[in-house]
Amino acid sequence: MATDDPVRDEPEADEPEIEEPEAEAAEIEVPEDSAALAETTTEDSAPPYPPRGTPWKAALLAWLMPGLGHLYTGRWLRGLVFAAIVLALIFGGCSLDGKLWRPAGNPLDVGPGTVSAFLTALSVGMGLPYAALLVAGYRGLVISQGYEYGTTFLLTAALMNLLLVFDARDLSLGRKP
Amino acid sequence: MSHFGLMVLYALAVSLFFALLWRDEARERLRLFLQLFLGLVLGAVLVAYLMYSVPSGPPAPIP
């Protein structure tokens, strides 16, 4: 008799623990005021600032030329300053003989090929300036004193331009002032 | 231009870019610009000072 009591008590002790999640689920499933919920969701999705232009056009222009996406969305001063910064970094990087990354080797081979593919993809973020440097035959000069700084300048300019693409898209959608 | 001058120029460009990108008000932009610029320059000077105690090896071969 003494051994049966604990066995009988255990399921009774577990029952409330099993019921608790069901009670929580029932609380979650209780429908709230659907009209009020719909109003809040539409207010959250509405852009805080007036949208301007087409988002994909803004992103494409921003990628093609630094600052052009901001000019397209009407942010003239900001666009000109961004263009000046990114183009100055590209010009400075080339003046310092920095490396312009381009595809080399098999990108599927783990090692230098993968690094080259990643940094080339990042460099393409420069847009038209990257194409212009490729056409001009610019490669960089590894024995130059400013090679590392120049490469850093060029990669930073490409990363900045990619960030400007997202910023121009947000401006066009009305997410930023 | 010296390495220090290039580093200051780089810090200037990066600080200005992100201050304009991440902040909307003039006062906040100036504050972030100063934080980033001083952080980059002073941080680089601090790292350079710490690295001074590490002996440099022979120069790397030119490929």
mmCIF file of C-alpha atoms in Angstrom, chain B residues 14-63:
data_model
loop_
_atom_site.group_PDB
_atom_site.id
_atom_site.type_symbol
_atom_site.label_atom_id
_atom_site.label_comp_id
_atom_site.label_asym_id
_atom_site.label_seq_id
_atom_site.Cartn_x
_atom_site.Cartn_y
_atom_site.Cartn_z
ATOM 1 C CA VAL B 14 34.615 57.653 -42.707
ATOM 2 C CA SER B 15 33.445 59.841 -39.809
ATOM 3 C CA LEU B 16 31.815 62.378 -42.095
ATOM 4 C CA PHE B 17 30.119 59.672 -44.138
ATOM 5 C CA PHE B 18 28.577 57.819 -41.214
ATOM 6 C CA ALA B 19 27.631 60.999 -39.357
ATOM 7 C CA LEU B 20 25.629 62.077 -42.397
ATOM 8 C CA LEU B 21 24.209 58.610 -42.978
ATOM 9 C CA TRP B 22 23.147 57.673 -39.468
ATOM 10 C CA ARG B 23 22.011 60.992 -37.950
ATOM 11 C CA ASP B 24 19.450 63.503 -39.160
ATOM 12 C CA GLU B 25 19.952 66.520 -36.914
ATOM 13 C CA ALA B 26 22.953 68.824 -37.175
ATOM 14 C CA ARG B 27 23.859 68.632 -33.494
ATOM 15 C CA GLU B 28 23.701 64.843 -33.410
ATOM 16 C CA ARG B 29 25.715 64.659 -36.612
ATOM 17 C CA LEU B 30 28.467 66.789 -35.140
ATOM 18 C CA ARG B 31 28.511 64.700 -31.984
ATOM 19 C CA LEU B 32 28.749 61.395 -33.865
ATOM 20 C CA PHE B 33 31.365 62.841 -36.203
ATOM 21 C CA LEU B 34 33.573 63.848 -33.285
ATOM 22 C CA GLN B 35 33.056 60.504 -31.551
ATOM 23 C CA LEU B 36 33.989 58.520 -34.645
ATOM 24 C CA PHE B 37 36.885 60.741 -35.691
ATOM 25 C CA LEU B 38 38.501 60.936 -32.273
ATOM 26 C CA GLY B 39 37.827 57.246 -31.661
ATOM 27 C CA LEU B 40 39.542 56.233 -34.887
ATOM 28 C CA VAL B 41 42.553 58.541 -34.560
ATOM 29 C CA LEU B 42 43.150 58.131 -30.841
ATOM 30 C CA GLY B 43 42.450 54.391 -31.075
ATOM 31 C CA ALA B 44 45.035 54.035 -33.836
ATOM 32 C CA VAL B 45 47.588 56.005 -31.810
ATOM 33 C CA LEU B 46 46.900 53.793 -28.793
ATOM 34 C CA VAL B 47 47.274 50.581 -30.817
ATOM 35 C CA ALA B 48 50.471 51.928 -32.393
ATOM 36 C CA TYR B 49 51.848 52.745 -28.935
ATOM 37 C CA LEU B 50 51.061 49.218 -27.710
ATOM 38 C CA MET B 51 52.612 47.680 -30.832
ATOM 39 C CA TYR B 52 55.809 49.638 -30.265
ATOM 40 C CA SER B 53 56.791 47.085 -27.637
ATOM 41 C CA VAL B 54 56.448 44.233 -30.160
ATOM 42 C CA PRO B 55 59.692 43.842 -32.130
ATOM 43 C CA SER B 56 59.245 43.927 -35.886
ATOM 44 C CA GLY B 57 60.609 41.092 -37.971
ATOM 45 C CA PRO B 58 62.489 41.243 -41.245
ATOM 46 C CA PRO B 59 60.729 43.016 -44.126
ATOM 47 C CA ALA B 60 58.347 40.913 -46.154
ATOM 48 C CA PRO B 61 59.606 39.819 -49.569
ATOM 49 C CA ILE B 62 58.154 41.611 -52.567
ATOM 50 C CA PRO B 63 56.129 39.134 -54.630
#
